CSV table of C-alpha atoms and ligand atoms in Angstrom, one decimal:
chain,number,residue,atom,x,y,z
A,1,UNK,CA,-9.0,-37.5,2.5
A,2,UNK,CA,-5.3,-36.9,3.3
A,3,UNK,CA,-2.4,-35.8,0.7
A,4,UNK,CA,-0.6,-33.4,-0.3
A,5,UNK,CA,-2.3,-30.7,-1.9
A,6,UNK,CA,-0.5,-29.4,-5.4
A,7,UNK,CA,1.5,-26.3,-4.6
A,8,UNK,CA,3.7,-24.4,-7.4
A,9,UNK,CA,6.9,-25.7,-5.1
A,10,UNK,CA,5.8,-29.1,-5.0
A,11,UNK,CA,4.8,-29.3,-8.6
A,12,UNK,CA,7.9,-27.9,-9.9
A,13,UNK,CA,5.8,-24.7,-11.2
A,14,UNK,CA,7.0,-21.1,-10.2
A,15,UNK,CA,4.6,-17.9,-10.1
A,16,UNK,CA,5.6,-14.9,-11.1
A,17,UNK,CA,5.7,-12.5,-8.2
A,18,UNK,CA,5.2,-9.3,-11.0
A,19,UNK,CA,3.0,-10.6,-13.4
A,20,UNK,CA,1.4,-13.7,-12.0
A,21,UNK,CA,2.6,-16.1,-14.5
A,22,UNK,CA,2.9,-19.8,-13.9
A,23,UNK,CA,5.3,-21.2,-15.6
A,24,UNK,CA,7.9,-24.5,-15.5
A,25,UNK,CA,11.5,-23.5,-15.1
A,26,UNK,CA,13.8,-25.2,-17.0
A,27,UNK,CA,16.0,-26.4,-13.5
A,28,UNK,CA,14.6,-25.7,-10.3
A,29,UNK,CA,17.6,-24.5,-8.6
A,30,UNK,CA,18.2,-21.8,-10.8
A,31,UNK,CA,14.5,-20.5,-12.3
A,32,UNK,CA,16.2,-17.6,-14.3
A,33,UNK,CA,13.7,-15.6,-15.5
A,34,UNK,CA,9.1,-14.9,-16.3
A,35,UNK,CA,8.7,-16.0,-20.0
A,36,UNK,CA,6.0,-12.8,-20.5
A,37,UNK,CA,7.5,-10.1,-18.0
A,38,UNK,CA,11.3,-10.6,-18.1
A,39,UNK,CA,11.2,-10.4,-13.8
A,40,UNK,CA,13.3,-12.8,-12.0
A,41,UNK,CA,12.0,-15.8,-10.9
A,42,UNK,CA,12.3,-17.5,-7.5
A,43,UNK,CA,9.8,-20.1,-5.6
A,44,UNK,CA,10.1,-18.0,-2.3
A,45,UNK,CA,11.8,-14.8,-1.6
A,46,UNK,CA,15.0,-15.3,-1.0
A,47,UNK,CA,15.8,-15.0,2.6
A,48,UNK,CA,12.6,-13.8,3.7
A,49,UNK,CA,12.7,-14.4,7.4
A,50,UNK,CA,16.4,-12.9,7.8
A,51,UNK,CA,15.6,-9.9,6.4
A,52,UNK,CA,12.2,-9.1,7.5
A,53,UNK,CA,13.0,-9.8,11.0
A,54,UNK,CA,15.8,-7.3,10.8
A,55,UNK,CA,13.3,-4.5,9.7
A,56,UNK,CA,11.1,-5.6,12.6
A,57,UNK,CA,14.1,-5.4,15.0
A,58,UNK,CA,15.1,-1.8,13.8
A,59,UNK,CA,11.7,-0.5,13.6
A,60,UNK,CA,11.4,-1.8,17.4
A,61,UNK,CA,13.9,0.1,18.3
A,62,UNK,CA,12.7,3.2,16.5
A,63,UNK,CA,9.4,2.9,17.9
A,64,UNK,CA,11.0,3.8,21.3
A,65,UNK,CA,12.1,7.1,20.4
A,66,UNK,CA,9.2,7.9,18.8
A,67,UNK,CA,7.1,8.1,21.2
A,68,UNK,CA,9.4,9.7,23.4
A,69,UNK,CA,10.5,12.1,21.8
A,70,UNK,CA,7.9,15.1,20.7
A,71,UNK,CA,6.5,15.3,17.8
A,72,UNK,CA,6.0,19.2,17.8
A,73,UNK,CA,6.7,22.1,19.8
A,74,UNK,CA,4.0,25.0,20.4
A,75,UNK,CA,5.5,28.4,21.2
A,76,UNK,CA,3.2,31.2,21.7
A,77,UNK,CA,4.1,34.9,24.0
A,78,UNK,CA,4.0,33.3,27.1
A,79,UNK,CA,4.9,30.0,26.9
A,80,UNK,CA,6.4,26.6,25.3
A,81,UNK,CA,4.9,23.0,25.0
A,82,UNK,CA,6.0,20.5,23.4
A,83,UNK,CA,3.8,17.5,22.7
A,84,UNK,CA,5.2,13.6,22.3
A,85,UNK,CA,2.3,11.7,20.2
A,86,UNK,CA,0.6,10.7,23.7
A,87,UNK,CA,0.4,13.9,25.5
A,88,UNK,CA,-1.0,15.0,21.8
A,89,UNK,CA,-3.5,12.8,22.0
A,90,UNK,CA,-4.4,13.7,25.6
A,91,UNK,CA,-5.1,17.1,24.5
A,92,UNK,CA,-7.2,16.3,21.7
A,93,UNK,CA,-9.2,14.4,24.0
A,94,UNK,CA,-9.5,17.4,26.7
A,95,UNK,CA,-9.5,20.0,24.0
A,96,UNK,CA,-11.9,19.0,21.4
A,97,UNK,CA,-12.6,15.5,20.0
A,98,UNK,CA,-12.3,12.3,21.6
A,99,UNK,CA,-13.2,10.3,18.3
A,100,UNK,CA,-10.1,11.9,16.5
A,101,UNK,CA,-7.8,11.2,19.9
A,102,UNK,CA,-9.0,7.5,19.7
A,103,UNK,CA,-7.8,7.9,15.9
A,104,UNK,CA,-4.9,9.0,16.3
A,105,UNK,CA,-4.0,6.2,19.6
A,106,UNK,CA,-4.2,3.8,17.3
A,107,UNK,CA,-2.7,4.8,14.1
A,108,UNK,CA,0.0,6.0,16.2
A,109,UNK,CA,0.5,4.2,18.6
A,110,UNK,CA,-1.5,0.6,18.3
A,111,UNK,CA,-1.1,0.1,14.7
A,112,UNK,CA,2.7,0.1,14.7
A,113,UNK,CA,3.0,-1.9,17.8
A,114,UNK,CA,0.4,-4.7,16.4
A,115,UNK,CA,1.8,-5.2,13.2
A,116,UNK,CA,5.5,-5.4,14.7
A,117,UNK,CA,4.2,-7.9,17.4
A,118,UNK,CA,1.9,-10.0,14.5
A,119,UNK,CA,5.1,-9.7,12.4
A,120,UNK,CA,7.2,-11.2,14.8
A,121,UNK,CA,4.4,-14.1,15.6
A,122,UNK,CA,4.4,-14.8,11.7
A,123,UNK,CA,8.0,-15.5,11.9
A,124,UNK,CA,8.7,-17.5,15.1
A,125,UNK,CA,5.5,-19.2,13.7
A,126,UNK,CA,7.3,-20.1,10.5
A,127,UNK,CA,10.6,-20.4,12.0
A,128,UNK,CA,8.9,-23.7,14.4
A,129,UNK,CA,7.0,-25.4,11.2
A,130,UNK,CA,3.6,-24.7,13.5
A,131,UNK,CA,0.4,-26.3,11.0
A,132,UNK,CA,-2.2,-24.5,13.3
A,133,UNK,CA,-4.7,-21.6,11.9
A,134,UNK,CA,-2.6,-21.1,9.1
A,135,UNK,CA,-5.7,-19.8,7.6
A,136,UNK,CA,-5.9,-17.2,10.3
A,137,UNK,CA,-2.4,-16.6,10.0
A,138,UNK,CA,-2.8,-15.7,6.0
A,139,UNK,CA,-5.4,-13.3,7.0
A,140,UNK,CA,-3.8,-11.6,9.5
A,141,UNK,CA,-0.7,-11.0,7.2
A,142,UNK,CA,-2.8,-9.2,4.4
A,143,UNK,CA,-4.7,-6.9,7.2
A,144,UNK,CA,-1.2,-5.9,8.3
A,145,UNK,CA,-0.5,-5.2,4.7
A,146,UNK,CA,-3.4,-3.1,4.4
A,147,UNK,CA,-3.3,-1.5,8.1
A,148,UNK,CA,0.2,0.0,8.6
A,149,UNK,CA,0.5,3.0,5.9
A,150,UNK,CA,-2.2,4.6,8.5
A,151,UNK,CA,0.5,4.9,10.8
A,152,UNK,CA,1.8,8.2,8.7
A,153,UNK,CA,-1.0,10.4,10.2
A,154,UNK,CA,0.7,11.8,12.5
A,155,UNK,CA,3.2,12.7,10.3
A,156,UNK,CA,0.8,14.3,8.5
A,157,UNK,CA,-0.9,16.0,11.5
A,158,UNK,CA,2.1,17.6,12.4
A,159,UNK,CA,3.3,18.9,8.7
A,160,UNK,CA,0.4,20.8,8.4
A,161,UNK,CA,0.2,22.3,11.9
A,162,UNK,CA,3.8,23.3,11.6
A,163,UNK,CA,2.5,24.6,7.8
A,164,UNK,CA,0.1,26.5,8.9
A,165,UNK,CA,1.1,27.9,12.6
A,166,UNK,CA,4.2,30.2,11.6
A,167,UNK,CA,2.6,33.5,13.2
A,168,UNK,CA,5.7,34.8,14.8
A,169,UNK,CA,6.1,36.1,17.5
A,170,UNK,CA,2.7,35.4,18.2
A,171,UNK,CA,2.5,31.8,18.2
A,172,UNK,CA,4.7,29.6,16.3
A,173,UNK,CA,5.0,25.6,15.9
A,174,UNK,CA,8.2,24.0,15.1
A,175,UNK,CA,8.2,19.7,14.5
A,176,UNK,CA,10.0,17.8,16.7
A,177,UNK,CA,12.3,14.5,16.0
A,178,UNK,CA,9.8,12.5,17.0
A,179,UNK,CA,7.7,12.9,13.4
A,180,UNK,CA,11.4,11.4,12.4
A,181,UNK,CA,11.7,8.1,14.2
A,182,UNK,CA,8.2,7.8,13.3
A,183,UNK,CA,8.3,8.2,9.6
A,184,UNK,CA,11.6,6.0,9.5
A,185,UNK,CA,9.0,2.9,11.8
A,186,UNK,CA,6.6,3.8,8.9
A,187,UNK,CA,8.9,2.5,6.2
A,188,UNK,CA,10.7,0.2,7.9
A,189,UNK,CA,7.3,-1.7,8.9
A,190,UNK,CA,6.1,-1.5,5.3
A,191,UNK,CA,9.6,-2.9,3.9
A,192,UNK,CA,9.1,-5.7,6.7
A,193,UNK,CA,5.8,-6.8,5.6
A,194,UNK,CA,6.9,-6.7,1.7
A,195,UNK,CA,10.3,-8.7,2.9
A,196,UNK,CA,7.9,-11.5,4.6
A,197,UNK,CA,6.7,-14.7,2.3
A,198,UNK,CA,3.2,-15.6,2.9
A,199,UNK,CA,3.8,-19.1,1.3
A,200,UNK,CA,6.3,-20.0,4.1
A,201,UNK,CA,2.6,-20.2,6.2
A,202,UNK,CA,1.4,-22.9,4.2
A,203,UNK,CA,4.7,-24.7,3.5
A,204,UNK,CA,4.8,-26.9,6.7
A,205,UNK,CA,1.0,-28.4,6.1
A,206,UNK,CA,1.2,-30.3,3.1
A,207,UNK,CA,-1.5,-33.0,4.6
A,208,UNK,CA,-3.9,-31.0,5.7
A,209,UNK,CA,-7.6,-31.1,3.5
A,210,UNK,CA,-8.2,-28.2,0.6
A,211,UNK,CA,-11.5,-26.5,0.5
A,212,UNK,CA,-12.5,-26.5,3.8
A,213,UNK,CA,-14.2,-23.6,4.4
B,1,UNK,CA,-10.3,-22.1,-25.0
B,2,UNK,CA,-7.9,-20.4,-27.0
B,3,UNK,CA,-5.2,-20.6,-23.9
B,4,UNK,CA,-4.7,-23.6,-21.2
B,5,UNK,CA,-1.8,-21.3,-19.1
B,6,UNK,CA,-3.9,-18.1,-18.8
B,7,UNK,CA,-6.2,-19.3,-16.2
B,8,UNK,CA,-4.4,-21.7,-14.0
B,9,UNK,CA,-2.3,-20.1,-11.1
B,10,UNK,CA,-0.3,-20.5,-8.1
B,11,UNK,CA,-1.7,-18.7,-5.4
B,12,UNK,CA,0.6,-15.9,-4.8
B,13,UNK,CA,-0.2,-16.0,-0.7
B,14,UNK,CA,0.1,-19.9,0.1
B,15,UNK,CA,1.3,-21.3,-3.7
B,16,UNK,CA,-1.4,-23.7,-4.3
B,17,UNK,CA,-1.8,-24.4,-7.7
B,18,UNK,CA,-5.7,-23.8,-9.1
B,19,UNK,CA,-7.7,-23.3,-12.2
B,20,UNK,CA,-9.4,-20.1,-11.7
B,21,UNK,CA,-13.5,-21.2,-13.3
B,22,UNK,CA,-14.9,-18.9,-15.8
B,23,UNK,CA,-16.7,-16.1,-13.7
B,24,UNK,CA,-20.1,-15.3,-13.7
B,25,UNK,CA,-20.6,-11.5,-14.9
B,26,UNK,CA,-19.6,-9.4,-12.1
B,27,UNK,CA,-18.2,-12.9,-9.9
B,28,UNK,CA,-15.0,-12.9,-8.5
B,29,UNK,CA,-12.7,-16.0,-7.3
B,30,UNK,CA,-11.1,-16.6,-4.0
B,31,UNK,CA,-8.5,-19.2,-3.2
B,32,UNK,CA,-9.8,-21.8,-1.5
B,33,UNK,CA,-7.3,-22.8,1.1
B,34,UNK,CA,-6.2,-19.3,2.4
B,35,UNK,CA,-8.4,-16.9,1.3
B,36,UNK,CA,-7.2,-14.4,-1.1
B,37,UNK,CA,-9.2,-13.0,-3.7
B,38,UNK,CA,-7.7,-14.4,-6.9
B,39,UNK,CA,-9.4,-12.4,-9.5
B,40,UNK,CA,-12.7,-10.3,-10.2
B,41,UNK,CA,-14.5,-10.4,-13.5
B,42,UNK,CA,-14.5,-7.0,-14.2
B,43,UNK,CA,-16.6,-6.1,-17.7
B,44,UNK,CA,-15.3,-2.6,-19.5
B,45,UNK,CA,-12.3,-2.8,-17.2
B,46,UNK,CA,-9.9,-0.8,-19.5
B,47,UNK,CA,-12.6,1.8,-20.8
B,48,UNK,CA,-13.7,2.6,-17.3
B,49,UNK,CA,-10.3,3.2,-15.7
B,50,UNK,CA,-9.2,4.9,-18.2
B,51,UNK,CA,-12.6,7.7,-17.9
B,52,UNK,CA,-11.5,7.8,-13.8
B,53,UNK,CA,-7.8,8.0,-14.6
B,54,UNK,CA,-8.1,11.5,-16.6
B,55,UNK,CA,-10.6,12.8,-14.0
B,56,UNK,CA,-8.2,12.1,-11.4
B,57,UNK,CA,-5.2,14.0,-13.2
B,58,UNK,CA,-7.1,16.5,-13.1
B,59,UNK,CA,-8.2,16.2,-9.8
B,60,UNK,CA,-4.2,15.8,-8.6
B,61,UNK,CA,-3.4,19.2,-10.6
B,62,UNK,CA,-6.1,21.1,-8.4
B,63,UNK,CA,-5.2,19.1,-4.9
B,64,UNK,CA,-1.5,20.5,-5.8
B,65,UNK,CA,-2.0,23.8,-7.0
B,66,UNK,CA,-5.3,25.0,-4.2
B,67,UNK,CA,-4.5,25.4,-1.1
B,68,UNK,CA,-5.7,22.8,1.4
B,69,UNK,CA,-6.7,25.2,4.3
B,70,UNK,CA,-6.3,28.4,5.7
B,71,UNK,CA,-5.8,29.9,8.8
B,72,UNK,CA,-6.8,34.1,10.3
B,73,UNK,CA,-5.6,34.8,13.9
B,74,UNK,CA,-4.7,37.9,15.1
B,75,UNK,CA,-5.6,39.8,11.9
B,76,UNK,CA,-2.9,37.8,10.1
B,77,UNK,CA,-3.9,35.3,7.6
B,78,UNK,CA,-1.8,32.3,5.8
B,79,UNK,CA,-2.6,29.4,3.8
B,80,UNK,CA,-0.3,26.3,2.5
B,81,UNK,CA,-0.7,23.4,0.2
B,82,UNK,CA,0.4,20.2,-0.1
B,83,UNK,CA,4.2,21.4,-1.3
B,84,UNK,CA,4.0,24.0,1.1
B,85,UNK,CA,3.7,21.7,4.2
B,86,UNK,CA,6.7,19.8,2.9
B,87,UNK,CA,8.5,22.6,2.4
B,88,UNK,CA,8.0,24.0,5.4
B,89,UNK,CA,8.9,21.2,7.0
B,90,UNK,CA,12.4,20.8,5.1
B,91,UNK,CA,12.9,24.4,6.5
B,92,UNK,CA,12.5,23.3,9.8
B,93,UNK,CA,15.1,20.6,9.7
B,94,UNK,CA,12.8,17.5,9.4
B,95,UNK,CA,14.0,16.7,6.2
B,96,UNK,CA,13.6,12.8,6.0
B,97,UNK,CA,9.4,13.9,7.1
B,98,UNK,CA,9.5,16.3,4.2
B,99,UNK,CA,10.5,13.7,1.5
B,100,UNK,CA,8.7,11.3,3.0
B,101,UNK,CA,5.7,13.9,2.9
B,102,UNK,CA,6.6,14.6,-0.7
B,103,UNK,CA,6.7,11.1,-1.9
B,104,UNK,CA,3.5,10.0,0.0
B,105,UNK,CA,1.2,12.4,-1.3
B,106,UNK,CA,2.6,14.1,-4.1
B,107,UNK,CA,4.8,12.0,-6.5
B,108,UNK,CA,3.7,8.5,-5.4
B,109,UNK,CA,-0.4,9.3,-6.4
B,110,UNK,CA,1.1,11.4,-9.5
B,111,UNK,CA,3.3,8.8,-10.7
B,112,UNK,CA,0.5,6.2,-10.0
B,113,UNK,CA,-1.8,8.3,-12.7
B,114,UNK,CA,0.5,8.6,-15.1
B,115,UNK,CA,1.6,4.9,-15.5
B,116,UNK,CA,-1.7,3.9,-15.5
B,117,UNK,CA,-2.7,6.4,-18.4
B,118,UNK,CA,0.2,5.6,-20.4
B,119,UNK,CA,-0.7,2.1,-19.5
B,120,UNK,CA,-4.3,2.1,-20.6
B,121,UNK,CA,-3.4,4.1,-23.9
B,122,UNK,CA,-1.0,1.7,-25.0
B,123,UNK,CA,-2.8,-1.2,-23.7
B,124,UNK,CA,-6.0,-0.4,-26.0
B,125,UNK,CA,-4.4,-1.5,-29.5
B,126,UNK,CA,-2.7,-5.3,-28.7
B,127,UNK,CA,-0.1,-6.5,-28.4
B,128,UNK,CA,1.2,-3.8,-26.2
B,129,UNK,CA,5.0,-3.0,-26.3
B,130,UNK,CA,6.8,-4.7,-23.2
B,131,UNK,CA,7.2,-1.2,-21.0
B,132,UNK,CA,3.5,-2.0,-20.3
B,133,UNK,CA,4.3,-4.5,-18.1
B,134,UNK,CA,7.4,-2.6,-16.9
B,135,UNK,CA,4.8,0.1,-15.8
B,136,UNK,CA,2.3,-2.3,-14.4
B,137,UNK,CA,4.8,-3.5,-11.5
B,138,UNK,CA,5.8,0.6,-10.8
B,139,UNK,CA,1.9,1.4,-10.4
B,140,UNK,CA,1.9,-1.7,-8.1
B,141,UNK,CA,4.8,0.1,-6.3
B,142,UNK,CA,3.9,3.9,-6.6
B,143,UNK,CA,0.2,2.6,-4.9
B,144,UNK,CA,1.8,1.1,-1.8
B,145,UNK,CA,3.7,4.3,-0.9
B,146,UNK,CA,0.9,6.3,-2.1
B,147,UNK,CA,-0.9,7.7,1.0
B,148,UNK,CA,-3.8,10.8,0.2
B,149,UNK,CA,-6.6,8.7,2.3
B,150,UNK,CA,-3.9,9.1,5.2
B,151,UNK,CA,-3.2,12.7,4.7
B,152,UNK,CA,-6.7,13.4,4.3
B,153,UNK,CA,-7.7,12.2,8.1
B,154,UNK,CA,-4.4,13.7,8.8
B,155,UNK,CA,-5.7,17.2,8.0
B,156,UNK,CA,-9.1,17.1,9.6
B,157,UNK,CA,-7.1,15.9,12.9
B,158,UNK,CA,-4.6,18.9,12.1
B,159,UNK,CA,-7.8,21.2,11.5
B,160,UNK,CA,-9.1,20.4,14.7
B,161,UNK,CA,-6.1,20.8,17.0
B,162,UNK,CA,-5.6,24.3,15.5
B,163,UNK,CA,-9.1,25.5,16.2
B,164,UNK,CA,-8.4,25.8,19.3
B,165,UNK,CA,-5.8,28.0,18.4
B,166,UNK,CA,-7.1,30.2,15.5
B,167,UNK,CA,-10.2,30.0,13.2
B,168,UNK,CA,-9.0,27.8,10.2
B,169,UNK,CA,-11.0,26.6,7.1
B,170,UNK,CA,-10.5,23.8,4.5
B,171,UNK,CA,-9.4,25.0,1.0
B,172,UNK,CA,-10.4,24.2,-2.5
B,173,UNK,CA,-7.6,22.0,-2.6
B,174,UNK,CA,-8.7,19.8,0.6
B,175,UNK,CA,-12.1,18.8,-1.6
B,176,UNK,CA,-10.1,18.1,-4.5
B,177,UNK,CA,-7.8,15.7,-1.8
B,178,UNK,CA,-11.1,14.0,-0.7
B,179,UNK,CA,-12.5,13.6,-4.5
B,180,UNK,CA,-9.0,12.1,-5.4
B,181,UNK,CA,-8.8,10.0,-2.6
B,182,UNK,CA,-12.5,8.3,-4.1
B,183,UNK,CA,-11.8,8.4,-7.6
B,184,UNK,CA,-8.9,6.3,-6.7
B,185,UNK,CA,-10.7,3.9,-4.8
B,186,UNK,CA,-13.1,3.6,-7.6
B,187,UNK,CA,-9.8,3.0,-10.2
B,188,UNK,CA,-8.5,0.0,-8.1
B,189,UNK,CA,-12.0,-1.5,-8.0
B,190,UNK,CA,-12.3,-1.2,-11.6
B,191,UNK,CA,-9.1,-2.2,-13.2
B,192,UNK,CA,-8.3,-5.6,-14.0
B,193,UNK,CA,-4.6,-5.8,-14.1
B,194,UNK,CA,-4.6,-9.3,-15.6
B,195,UNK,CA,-6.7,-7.6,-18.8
B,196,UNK,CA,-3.8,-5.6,-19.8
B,197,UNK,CA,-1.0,-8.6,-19.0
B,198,UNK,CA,-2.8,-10.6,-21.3
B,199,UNK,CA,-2.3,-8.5,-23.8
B,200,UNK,CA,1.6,-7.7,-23.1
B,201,UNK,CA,4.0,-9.0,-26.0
B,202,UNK,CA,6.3,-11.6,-23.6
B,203,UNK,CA,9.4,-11.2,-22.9
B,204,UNK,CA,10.4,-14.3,-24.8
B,205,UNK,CA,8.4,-13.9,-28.0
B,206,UNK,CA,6.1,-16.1,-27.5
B,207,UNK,CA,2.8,-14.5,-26.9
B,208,UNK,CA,0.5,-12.7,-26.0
B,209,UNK,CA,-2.2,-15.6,-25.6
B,210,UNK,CA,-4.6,-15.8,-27.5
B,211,UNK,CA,-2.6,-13.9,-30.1
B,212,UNK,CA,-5.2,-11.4,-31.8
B,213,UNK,CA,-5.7,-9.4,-28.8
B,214,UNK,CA,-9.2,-10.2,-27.7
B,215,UNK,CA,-9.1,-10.2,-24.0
B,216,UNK,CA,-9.0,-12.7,-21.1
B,217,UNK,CA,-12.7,-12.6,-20.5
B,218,UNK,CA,-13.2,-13.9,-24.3
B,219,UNK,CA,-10.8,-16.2,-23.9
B,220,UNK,CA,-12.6,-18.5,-21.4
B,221,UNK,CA,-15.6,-18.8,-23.1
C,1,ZN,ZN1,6.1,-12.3,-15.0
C,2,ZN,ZN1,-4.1,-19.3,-1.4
């Protein structure tokens, strides 16, 4: 068996991206808006791959700095340190934990840097029309939807240290701007992932067989 | 079959268009050419959200107001909460963190409660008023930036990189972090958003469907 399965596009039926209504627009080049929620209606986001590859380009860049630069800085009588997310997690692994340092690697560091990269493969994937493991491909976009808020905990690491380690002059612990390239890759990934249309996946395969599982 | 639109959908992650089969007690439906769950029959939906909903205001008053650990070194002790962190971290200069901070764990979950409350309340007598479904798309929103689970592994990591330092110990307000952080796992695995849309009045008059209020569950049977 070989056709064209029935997708909303093909059928002439939009979906409403709020409520989840299906509903038949009155002209297809101009859907105006959901019948039941009011939202605006469109078959695709509008100009999904332009903008979402400009969040991933920006929160490339951003990435850079944040993992350069240190995230907090530990002053105590005798001495200063200031930790990047790296050296951070090098410590935790000499000074207590390794489990937590292999947490924080990759919520800080792999988790931002595989959902860019998987982002980026989405798109150029897209972009060429490829029909291959477009199943695959579906499921990899909603475990980066689920994955990349875990990025934050570092963020969060370092608010409560600094919080909580304000014993001048004893010891003291001020945050460094690295927590804020790394909260702006935090948003900026999640904007990217919410500016990206799954349904572009699908859109190149009409032919291939339904139910296949 | 009171309704023939309610239960055929586009898939909202590949678009295919489906009839979504009345669901076994407790079933749930999957799409079958990428995947994504499409819908869970979930009995007492409304009821039961609405019980974990008021248990978790309560829990987000105490998670705000305790603080989440505390810290003795040196014969000095402090403590901070959830504010407090932010704060602190405005004072510093990392304002964009702070917000950030703020939003994540503070106003994001809070706002998240209280749509869905107001949500629930209004939803209970159909046809509910159209700010329903206004509210419906913000607790969509507020959950995405919405990040306790986060903060919570972020504050054992923080706990442990400061015991090195000082003897610290989690707060009343760090349980009621963790308790929150289940209660709202339990609230998305019990409500049924598509419940309460079917019993929105739409935009253009024309429904809700089927008109008396009795709920999508009834409706396929
Ligand atoms: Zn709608
Ligand atoms: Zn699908």
């Amino acid at each position: 068996m070989s056709r064209a399965l029935p997708t909303g596009a093909r059928v002439g039926l939009v979906s409403c991206e709020a409520c989840g209504l299906l509903s038949r627009p009155a002209s297809p080049e101009n859907p105006g808006s959901c019948p039941r929620c009011g939202e605006v209606l469109a078959f695709r986001r509008r100009d999904a791959i332009q903008r979402t590859w400009a969040l991933v380009i920006a929160a490339s860049i951003l990435y850079l700095p944040a993992n350069i630069l240190p995230v907090m800085t530990t002053t105590t009588l005798r001495s200063t340190a200031a930790d990047t997310i790296l050296s951070g997690v090098l410590r935790l692994y000499a000074t207590g934990s390794w489990v937590l340092a292999l947490i924080v690697l990759v919520a800080s560091v792999m988790i931002p840097l595989v959902k860019l990269a998987a982002l980026a493969y989405l798109l150029v994937t897209v972009q060429r029309g490829s029909i291959r493991r477009m199943r695959e491909r579906a499921r990899l976009y909603r475990l980066l939807k689920a994955i990349g808020r875990w990025s934050m905990l570092d963020v969060f690491v370092a608010t409560f240290v600094v919080a909580l380690i304000q014993l001048r002059p004893l010891m003291s612990v001020t945050p460094g701007n690295g927590v804020l390239f790394f909260a702006a890759v935090v948003i900026l990934t999640i904007f990217a992932a919410d500016s990206f249309d799954p349904r572009l996946i699908w859109d190149s395969g009409g032919e291939e067989r339904g139910g296949d599982d | 079959m009171a309704s023939r639109s309610a239960d055929i959908v586009a898939c909202p992650d590949c678009d295919l268009v489906q009839r979504i089969p009345p669901l076994p007690p407790r079933g749930s439906a999957r799409c079958p050419r990428c995947g994504r769950p499409l819908g869970a029959d979930k009995p007492g939906s409304l009821d039961r959200t609405l019980a974990l909903a008021v248990a978790a205001l309560i829990l987000l008053f105490l998670a705000n107001v305790e603080p989440l650990m505390g810290l003795s070194a040196a014969g000095r002790e402090t403590s901070t909460t959830i504010l407090g962190g932010a704060r602190t971290m405005w004072l510093q200069g990392e304002k964009v963190a702070a917000v950030l901070v703020a939003l994540a764990v503070v106003v994001a979950p809070a706002l998240e409660i209280c749509f869905l409350l107001a949500i629930l309340l209004a939803a209970r007598r159909p046809p509910a008023p159209r700010w329903v479904g206004t509210l419906l798309r913000w607790t969509e929103i507020s959950g995405v930036w919405s990040m306790l689970e986060v903060m919570l592994l972020g504050i054992l990591v923080a706990l442990v990189k400061i015991a090195s330092l000082a003897t610290v110990e989690p707060g009343i307000g760090f349980f009621a972090v963790g308790a929150l952080v289940f209660l709202l796992a339990a609230i998305s695995a019990t409500f049924d958003p598509g419940e309460v849309w079917a019993r929105v009045r739409w935009a253009n008059g024309d429904g809700p469907w089927p008109p008396e209020g009795s709920g999508r569950t009834e409706a396929q049977r």
